[in-house]
Short mmCIF file of C-alpha atoms in Angstrom, two decimals:
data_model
loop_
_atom_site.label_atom_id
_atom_site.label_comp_id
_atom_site.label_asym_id
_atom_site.label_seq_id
_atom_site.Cartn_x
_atom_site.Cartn_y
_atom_site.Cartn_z
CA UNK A 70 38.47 78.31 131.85
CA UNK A 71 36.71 74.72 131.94
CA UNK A 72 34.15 72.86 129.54
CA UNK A 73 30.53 73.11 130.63
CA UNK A 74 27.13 71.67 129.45
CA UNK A 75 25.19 74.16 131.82
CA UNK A 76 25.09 76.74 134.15
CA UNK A 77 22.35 76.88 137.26
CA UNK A 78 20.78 79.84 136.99
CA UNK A 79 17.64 81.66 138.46
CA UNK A 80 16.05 82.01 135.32
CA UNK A 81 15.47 77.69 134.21
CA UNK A 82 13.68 78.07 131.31
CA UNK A 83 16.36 77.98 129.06
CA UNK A 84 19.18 76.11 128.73
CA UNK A 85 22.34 77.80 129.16
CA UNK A 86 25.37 75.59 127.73
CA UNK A 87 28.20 77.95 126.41
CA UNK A 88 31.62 76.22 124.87
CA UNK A 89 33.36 77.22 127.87
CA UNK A 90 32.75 78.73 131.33
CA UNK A 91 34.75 81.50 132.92
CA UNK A 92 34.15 81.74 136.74
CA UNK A 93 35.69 84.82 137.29
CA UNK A 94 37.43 86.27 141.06
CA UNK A 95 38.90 89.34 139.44
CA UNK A 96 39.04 92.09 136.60
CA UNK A 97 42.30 89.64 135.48
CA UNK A 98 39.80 87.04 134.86
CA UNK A 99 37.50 88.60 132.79
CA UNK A 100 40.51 90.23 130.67
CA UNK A 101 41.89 86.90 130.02
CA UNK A 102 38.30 85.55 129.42
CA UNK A 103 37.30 88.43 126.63
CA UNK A 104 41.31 88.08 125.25
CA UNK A 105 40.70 84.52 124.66
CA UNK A 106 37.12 84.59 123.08
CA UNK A 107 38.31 87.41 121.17
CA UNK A 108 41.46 85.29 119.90
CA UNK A 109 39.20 81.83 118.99
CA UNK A 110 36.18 84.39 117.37
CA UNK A 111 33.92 83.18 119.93
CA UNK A 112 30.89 85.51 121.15
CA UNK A 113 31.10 86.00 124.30
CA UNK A 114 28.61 86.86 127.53
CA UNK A 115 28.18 88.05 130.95
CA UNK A 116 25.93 85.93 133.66
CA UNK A 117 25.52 87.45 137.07
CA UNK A 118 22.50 85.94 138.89
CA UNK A 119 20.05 84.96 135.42
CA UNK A 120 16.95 86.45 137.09
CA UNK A 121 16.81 88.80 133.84
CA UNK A 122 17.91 85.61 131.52
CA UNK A 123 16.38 87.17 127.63
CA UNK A 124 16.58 83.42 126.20
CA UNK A 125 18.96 80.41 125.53
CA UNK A 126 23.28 80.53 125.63
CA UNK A 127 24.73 77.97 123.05
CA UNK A 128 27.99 78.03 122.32
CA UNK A 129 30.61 80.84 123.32
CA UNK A 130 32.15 82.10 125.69
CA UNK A 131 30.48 82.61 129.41
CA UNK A 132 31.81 84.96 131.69
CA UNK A 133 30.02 84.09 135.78
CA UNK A 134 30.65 87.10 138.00
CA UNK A 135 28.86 85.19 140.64
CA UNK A 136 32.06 85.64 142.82
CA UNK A 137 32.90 89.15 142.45
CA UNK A 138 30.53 89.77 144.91
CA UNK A 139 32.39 92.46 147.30
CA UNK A 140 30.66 95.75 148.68
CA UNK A 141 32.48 98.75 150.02
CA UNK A 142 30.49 101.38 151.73
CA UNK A 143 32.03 105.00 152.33
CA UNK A 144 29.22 106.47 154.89
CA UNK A 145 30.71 109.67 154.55
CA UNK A 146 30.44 110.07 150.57
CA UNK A 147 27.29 108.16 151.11
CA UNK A 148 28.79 105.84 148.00
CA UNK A 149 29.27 102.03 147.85
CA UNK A 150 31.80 99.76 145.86
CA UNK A 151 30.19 96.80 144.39
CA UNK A 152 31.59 94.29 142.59
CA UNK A 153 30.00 92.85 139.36
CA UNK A 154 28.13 89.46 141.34
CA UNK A 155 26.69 91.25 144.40
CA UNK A 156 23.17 91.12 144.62
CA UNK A 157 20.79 94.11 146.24
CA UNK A 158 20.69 92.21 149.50
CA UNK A 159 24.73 92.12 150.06
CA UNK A 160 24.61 95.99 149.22
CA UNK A 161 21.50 96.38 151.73
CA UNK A 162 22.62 94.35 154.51
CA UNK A 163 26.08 96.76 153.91
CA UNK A 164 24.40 100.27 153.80
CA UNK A 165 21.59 99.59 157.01
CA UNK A 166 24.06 99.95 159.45
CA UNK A 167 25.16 103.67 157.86
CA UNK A 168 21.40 104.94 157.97
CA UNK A 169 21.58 104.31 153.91
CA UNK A 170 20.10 102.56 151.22
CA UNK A 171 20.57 101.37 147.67
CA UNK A 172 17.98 102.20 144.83
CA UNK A 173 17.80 98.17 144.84
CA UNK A 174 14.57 96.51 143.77
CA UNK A 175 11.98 94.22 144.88
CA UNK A 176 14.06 90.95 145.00
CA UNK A 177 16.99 90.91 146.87
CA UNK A 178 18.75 88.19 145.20
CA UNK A 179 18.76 90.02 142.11
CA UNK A 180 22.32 91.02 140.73
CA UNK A 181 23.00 94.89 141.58
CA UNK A 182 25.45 96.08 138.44
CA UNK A 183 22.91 93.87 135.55
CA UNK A 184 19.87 95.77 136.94
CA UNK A 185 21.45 99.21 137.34
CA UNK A 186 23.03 98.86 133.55
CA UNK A 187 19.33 98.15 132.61
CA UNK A 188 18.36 101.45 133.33
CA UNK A 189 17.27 99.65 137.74
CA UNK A 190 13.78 100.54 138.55
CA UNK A 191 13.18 100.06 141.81
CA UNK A 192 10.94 100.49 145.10
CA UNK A 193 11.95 104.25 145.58
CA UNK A 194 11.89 104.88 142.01
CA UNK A 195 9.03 107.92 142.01
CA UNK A 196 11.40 109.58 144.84
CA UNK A 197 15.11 108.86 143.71
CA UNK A 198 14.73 108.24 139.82
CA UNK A 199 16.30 104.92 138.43
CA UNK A 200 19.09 103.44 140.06
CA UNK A 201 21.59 104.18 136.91
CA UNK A 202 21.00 107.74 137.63
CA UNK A 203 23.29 107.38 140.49
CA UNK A 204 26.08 105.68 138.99
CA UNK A 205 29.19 107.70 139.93
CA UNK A 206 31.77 105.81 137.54
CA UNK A 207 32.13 102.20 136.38
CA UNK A 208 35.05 99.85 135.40
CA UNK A 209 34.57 98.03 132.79
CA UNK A 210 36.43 95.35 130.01
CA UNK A 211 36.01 96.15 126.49
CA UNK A 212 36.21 93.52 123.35
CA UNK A 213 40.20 94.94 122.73
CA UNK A 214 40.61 93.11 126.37
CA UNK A 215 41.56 96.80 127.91
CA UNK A 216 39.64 97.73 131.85
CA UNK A 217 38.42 101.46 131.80
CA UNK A 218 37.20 103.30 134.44
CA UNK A 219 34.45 105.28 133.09
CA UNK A 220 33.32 108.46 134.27
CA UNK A 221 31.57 111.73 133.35
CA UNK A 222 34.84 113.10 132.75
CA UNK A 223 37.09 110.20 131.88
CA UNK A 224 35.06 108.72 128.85
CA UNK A 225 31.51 110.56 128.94
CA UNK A 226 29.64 108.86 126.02
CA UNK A 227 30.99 105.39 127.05
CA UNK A 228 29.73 106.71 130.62
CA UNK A 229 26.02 107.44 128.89
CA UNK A 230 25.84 104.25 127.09
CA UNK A 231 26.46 101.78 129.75
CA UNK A 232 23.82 103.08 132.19
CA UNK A 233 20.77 102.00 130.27
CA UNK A 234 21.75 100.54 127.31
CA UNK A 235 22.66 96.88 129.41
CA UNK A 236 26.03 94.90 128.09
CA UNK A 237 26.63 95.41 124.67
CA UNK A 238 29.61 97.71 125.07
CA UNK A 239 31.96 95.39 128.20
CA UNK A 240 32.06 93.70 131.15
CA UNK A 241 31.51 95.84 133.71
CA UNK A 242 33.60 94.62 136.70
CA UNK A 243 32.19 96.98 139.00
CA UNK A 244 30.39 100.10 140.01
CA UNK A 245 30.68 102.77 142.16
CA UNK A 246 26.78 103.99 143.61
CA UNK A 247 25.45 106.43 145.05
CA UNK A 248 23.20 106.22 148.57
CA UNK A 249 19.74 107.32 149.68
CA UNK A 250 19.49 108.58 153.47
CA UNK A 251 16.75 106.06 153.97
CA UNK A 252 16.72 103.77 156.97
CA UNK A 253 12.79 102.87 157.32
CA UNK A 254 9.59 103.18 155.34
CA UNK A 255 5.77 102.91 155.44
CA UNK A 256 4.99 99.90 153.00
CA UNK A 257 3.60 96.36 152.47
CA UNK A 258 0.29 95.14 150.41
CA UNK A 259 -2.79 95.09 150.21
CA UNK A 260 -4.79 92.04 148.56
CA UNK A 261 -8.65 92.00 147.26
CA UNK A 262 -10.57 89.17 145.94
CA UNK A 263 -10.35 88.99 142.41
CA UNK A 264 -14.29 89.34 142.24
CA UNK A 265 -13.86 92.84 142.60
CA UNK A 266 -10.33 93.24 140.25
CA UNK A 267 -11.95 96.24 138.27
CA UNK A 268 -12.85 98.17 140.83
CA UNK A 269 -9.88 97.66 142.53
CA UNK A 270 -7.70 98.65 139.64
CA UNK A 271 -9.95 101.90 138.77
CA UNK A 272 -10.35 103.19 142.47
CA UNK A 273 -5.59 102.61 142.10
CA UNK A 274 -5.37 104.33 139.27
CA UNK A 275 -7.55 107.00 140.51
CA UNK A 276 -5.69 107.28 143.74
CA UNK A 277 -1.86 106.94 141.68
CA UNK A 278 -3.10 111.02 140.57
CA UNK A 279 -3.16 111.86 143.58
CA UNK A 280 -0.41 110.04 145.20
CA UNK A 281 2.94 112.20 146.56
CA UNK A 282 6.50 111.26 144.97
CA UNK A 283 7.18 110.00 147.99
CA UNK A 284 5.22 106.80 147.64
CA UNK A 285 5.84 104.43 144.64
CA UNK A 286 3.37 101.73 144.06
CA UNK A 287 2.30 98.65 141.68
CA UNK A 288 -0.83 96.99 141.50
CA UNK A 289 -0.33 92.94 140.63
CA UNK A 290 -3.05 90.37 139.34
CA UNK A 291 -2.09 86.74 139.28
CA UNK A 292 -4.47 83.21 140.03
CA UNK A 293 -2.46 81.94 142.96
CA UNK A 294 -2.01 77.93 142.68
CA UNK A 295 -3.37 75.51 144.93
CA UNK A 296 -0.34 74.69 147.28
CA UNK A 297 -0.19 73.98 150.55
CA UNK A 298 2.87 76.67 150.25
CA UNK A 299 1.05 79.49 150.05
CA UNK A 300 -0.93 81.34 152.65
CA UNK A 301 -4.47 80.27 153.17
CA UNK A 302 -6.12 83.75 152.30
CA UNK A 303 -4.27 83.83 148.73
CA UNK A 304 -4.55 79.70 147.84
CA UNK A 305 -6.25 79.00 144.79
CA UNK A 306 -7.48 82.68 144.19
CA UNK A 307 -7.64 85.06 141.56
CA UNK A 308 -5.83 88.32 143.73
CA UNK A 309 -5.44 91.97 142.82
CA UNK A 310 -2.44 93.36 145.01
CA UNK A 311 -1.49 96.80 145.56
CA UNK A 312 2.13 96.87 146.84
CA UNK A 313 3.61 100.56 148.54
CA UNK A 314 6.53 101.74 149.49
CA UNK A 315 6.74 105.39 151.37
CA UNK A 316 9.27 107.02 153.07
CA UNK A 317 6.83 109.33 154.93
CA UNK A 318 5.85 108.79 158.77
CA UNK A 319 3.72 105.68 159.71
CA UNK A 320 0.71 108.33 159.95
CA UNK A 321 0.98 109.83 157.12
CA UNK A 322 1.04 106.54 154.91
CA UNK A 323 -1.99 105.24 157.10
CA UNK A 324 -3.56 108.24 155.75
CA UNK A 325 -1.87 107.73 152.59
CA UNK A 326 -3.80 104.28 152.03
CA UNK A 327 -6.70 105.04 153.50
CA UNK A 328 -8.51 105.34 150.25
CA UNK A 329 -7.43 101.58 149.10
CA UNK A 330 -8.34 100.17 152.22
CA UNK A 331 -12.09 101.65 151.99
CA UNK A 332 -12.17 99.24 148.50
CA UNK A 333 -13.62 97.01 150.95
CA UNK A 334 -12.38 94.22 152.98
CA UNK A 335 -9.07 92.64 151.98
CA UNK A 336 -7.74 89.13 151.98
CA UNK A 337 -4.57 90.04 153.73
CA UNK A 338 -3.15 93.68 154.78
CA UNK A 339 0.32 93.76 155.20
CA UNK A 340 0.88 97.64 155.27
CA UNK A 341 3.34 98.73 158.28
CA UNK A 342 6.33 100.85 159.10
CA UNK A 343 9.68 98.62 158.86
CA UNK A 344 12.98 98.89 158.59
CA UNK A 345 14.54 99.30 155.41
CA UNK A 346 16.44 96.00 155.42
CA UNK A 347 12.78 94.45 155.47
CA UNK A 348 12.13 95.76 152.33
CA UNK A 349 12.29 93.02 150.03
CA UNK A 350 8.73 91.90 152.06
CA UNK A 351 6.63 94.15 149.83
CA UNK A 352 6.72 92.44 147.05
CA UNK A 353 7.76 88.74 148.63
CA UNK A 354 9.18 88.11 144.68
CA UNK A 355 9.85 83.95 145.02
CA UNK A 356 13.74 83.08 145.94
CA UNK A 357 13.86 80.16 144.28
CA UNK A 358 14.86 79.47 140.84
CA UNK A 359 11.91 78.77 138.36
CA UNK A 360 11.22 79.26 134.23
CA UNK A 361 9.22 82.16 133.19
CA UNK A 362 8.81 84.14 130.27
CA UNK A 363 7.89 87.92 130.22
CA UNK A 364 7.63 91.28 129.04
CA UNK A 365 7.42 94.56 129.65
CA UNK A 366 5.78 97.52 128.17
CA UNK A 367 6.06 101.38 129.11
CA UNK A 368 2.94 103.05 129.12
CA UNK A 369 2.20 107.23 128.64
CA UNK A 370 -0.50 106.36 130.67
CA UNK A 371 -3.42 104.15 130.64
CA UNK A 372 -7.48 104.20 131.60
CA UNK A 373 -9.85 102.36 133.63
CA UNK A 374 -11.01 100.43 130.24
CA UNK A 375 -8.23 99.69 128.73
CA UNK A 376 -6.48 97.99 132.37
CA UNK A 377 -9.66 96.21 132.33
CA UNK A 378 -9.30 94.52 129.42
CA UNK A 379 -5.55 93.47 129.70
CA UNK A 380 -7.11 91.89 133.23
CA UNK A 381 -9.76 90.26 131.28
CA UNK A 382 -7.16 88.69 129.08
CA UNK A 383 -4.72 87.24 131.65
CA UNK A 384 -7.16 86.70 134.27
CA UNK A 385 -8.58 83.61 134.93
CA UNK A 386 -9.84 82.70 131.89
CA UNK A 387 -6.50 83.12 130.27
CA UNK A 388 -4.56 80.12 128.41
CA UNK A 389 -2.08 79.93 131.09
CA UNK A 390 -1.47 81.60 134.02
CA UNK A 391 0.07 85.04 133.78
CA UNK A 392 1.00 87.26 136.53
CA UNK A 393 0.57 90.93 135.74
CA UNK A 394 2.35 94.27 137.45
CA UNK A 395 1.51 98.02 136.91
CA UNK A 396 4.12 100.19 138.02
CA UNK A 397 2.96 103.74 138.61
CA UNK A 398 5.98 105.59 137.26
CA UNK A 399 6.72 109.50 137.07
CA UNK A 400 7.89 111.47 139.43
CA UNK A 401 11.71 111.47 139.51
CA UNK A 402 11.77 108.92 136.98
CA UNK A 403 10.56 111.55 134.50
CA UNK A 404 13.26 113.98 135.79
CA UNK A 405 16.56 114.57 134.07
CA UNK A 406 19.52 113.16 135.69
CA UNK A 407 22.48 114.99 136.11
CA UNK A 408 24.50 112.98 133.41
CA UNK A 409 22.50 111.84 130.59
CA UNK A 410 21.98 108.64 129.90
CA UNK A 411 20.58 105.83 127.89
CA UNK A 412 17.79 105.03 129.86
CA UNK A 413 14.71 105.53 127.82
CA UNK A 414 10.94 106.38 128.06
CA UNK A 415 11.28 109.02 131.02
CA UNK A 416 7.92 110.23 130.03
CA UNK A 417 5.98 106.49 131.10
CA UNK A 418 3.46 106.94 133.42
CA UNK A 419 2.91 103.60 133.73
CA UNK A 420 5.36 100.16 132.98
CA UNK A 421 3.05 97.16 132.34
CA UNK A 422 4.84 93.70 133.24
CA UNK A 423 3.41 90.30 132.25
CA UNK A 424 5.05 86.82 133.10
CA UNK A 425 4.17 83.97 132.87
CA UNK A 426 5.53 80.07 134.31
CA UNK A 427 6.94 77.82 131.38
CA UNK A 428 6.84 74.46 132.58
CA UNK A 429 4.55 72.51 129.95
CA UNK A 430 3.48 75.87 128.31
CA UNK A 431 3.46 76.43 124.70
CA UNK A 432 5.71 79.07 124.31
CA UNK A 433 3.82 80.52 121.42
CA UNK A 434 0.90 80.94 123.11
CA UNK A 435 2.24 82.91 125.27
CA UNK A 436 3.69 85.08 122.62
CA UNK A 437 0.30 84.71 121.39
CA UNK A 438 -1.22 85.92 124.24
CA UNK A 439 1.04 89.14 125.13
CA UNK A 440 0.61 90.59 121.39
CA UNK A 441 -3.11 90.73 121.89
CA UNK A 442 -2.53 92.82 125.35
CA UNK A 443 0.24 95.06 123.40
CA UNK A 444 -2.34 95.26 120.65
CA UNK A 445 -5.12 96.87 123.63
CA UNK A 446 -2.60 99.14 125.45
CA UNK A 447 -1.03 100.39 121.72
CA UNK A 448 -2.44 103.88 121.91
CA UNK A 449 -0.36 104.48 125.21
CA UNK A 450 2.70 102.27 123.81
CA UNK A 451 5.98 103.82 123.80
CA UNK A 452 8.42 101.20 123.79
CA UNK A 453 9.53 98.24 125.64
CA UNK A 454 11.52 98.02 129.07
CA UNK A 455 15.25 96.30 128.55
CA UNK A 456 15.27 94.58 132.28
CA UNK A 457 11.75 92.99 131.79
CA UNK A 458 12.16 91.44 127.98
CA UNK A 459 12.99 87.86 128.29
CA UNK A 460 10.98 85.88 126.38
CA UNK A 461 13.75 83.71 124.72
CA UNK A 462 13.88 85.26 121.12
CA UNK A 463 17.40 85.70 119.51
CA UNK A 464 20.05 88.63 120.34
CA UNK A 465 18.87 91.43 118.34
CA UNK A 466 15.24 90.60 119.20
CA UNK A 467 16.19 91.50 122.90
CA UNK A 468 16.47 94.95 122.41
CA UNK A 469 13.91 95.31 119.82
CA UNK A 470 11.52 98.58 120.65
CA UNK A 471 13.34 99.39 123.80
CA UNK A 472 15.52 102.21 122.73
CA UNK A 473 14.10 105.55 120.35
CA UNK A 474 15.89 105.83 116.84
CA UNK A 475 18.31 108.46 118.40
CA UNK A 476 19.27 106.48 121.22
CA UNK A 477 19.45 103.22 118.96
CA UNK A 478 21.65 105.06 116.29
CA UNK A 479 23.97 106.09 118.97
CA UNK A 480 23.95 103.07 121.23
CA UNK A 481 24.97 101.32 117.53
CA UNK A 482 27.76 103.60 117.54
CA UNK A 483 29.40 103.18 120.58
CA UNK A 484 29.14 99.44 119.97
CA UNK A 485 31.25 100.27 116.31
CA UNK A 486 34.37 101.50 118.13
CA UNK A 487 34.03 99.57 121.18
CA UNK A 488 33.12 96.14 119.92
CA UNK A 489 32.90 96.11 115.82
CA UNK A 490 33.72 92.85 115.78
CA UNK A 491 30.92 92.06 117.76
CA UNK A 492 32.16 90.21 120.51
CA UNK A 493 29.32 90.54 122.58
CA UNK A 494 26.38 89.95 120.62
CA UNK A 495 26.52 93.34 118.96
CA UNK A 496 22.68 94.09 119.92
CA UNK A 497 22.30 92.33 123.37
CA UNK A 498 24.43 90.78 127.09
CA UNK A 499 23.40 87.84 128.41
CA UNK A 500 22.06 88.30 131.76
CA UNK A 501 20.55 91.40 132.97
CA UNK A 502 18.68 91.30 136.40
CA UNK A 503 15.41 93.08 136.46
CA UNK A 504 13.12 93.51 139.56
#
């Protein structure tokens, strides 16, 4: 263990500075970590990558997996080993050579075990369902200090808990997944002038009805900067993207999009058959490490109107500059997995995502700003989504409207006989990776 002030992370816009920093190798290492904090009634955390950072770490106990980065593929079960600090693109790179692929999602640098415990929804999501649905069993540390491997069989409502209800039960060391035979898909974006941004986003939502579970999609709005950085087509715009991702035949997903492309002329048209491994091009998330506050709401569903007013109020007339994402969910997602789980909101049609850069923005207006786009969507509200809620409020705030009462009261349970003295924050972990 060794002192600390801070701890780089992806997510910079708030300062992480626990009491002491455990850079953990091993499942010895994070016993001995959890023992200790448990022994000096210190709280204490988990930090992976920090792309899902919910707020601020002062004081306590931090546990880096950063190094338990290992992946194991087993082509034949179609499975892979990861340890708790490998990131979708280790477990990517890993499976392409097998004809397989994780249920990772957009970014690749984004810490595989934190996103899957946060229920994982990714860029086959409408086909394959989230990517805690195909957790086969997962070893984890509880508060007593004690690693279990958790199954369906061997603890079944620890097993529930942990796949969607993020790190308030352990540290989970590692996890064994399960594969998708996919080795290539149809997918890019497609980007429109924000001139026409209400058309665009009617003439999407009309076409998500219609849409197969093959393909999953999101349409984005952001005002692209001014920098010399960015492609010429997108600098200093206001763009409406709609990103896709099929595993159909090149001709069928030309026919697919056909109906977005007849919008009208694009800025840029990146749609194209690729190989899996070139996935993480769809969405072209930014790799380098930035502050950024953000939310995210699951929809029943959502109209024309109503999608044109949140655009209205983030667009470029908005305070500060707020990128906005509508996933098109359903599909698989609203399917039962074979082992239930925590994940909630299976019936969202729709997740609603809004970030937004920190650096010299007022925090509160930010806040200020999202509460008047919760208060226009509020007829379809159902609840918030665990992997996309960091905006930097306290512990229990985290989870606040993620979970339904039932899941909630029995979430609170598990955390009673696992962790009643609330070693790890009771209602929240640390560092959950989201996209």
């Amino acid at each position: 263990m060794t002192a600390t002030a801070a701890v780089d992370s992806f997510q910079t816009g708030f300062p992480i500075g626990p009491d002491l920093l455990v850079e953990a190798t091993g499942a010895d290492d994070i016993r001995s970590a959890v023992r200790e904090a448990a022994s000096r009634g210190l709280p204490a955390a988990v930090h992976a990558t920090g792309h899902g950072l919910p707020g601020p770490v002062e004081g306590g106990v931090l546990i880096s997996t950063r190094r338990m980065n290992t992946v194991e593929i087993d082509p034949e079960h179609r499975t892979a080993r990861i340890g708790a600090g490998a990131t979708w693109g280790e477990v990517i790179a890993a499976a392409a050579p097998h004809g397989l692929a994780p249920l990772n999602g957009s970014a690749p640098g984004v810490g595989a075990v934190s996103y899957t415990l946060g229920g994982g929804l990714g860029i086959l999501a409408r086909e394959f369902g989230y990517a805690a649905d195909h957790v086969r069993s997962l070893d984890v540390v509880t508060a007593d200090g004690v690693e279990r491997h958790v199954t369906p069989d061997t603890e079944p409502e620890l097993f529930w808990g942990l796949r969607g209800g993020g790190h308030r039960l352990g540290v989970v060391t590692g996890l064994e997944i399960g594969l998708v035979g996919v080795e290539r898909l149809y997918g890019g974006s497609l980007a429109f002038d924000g001139d026409v941004a209400p058309d665009v986003l009617r003439r999407y939502l009309e076409w998500t009805r219609t849409v197969p579970e093959t393909c999953t999609s999101s349409l984005a709005a952001m005002c692209y900067p001014d920098m010399p950085q960015l492609p010429e087509p997108l600098r200093g715009r206001y763009v409406v993207s709609v990103r896709v991702a099929y595993t159909g035949t090149a001709a069928d997903g030309e026919a697919l999009v056909a109906p977005l492309r007849a919008i009208g002329p694009g800025l840029s048209d990146s749609l194209r058959e690729m190989p899996y491994t070139d996935s993480h091009t769809i969405h072209s998330d930014p790799p380098f490490p930035h502050a950024y506050y953000g939310e995210g709401l699951m929809l029943s569903d959502l109209d024309a109107g109503t999608a044109a007013r949140v655009l209205e109020l983030t667009g470029p007339k908005a305070p500060m500059m707020t990128v906005v994402q509508l996933n098109h969910l359903g599909g698989a997602l609203a399917e039962p997995p074979a082992h239930d789980s925590a994940v909630p909101h299976r019936d969202a049609g729709f997740l609603l995502r809004l970030l937004s850069p920190l650096d010299g923005t007022d925090v509160e207006a930010v806040r200020a700003l999202y509460a008047r786009v919760a208060g226009e969507t509020a007829p379809y509200a159902l609840g918030r989504a665990l992997n996309f809620a960091f905006g930097g409020g306290d512990r229990a705030e985290t989870y606040d409207g993620v979970h339904g009462p039932r899941t909630r009261e029995r979430l609170a349970g598990l955390v009673s006989r696992y962790d009643p003295a609330s070693l790890f924050g009771g209602a929240y972990g640390v560092s959950r990776d989201a996209r």
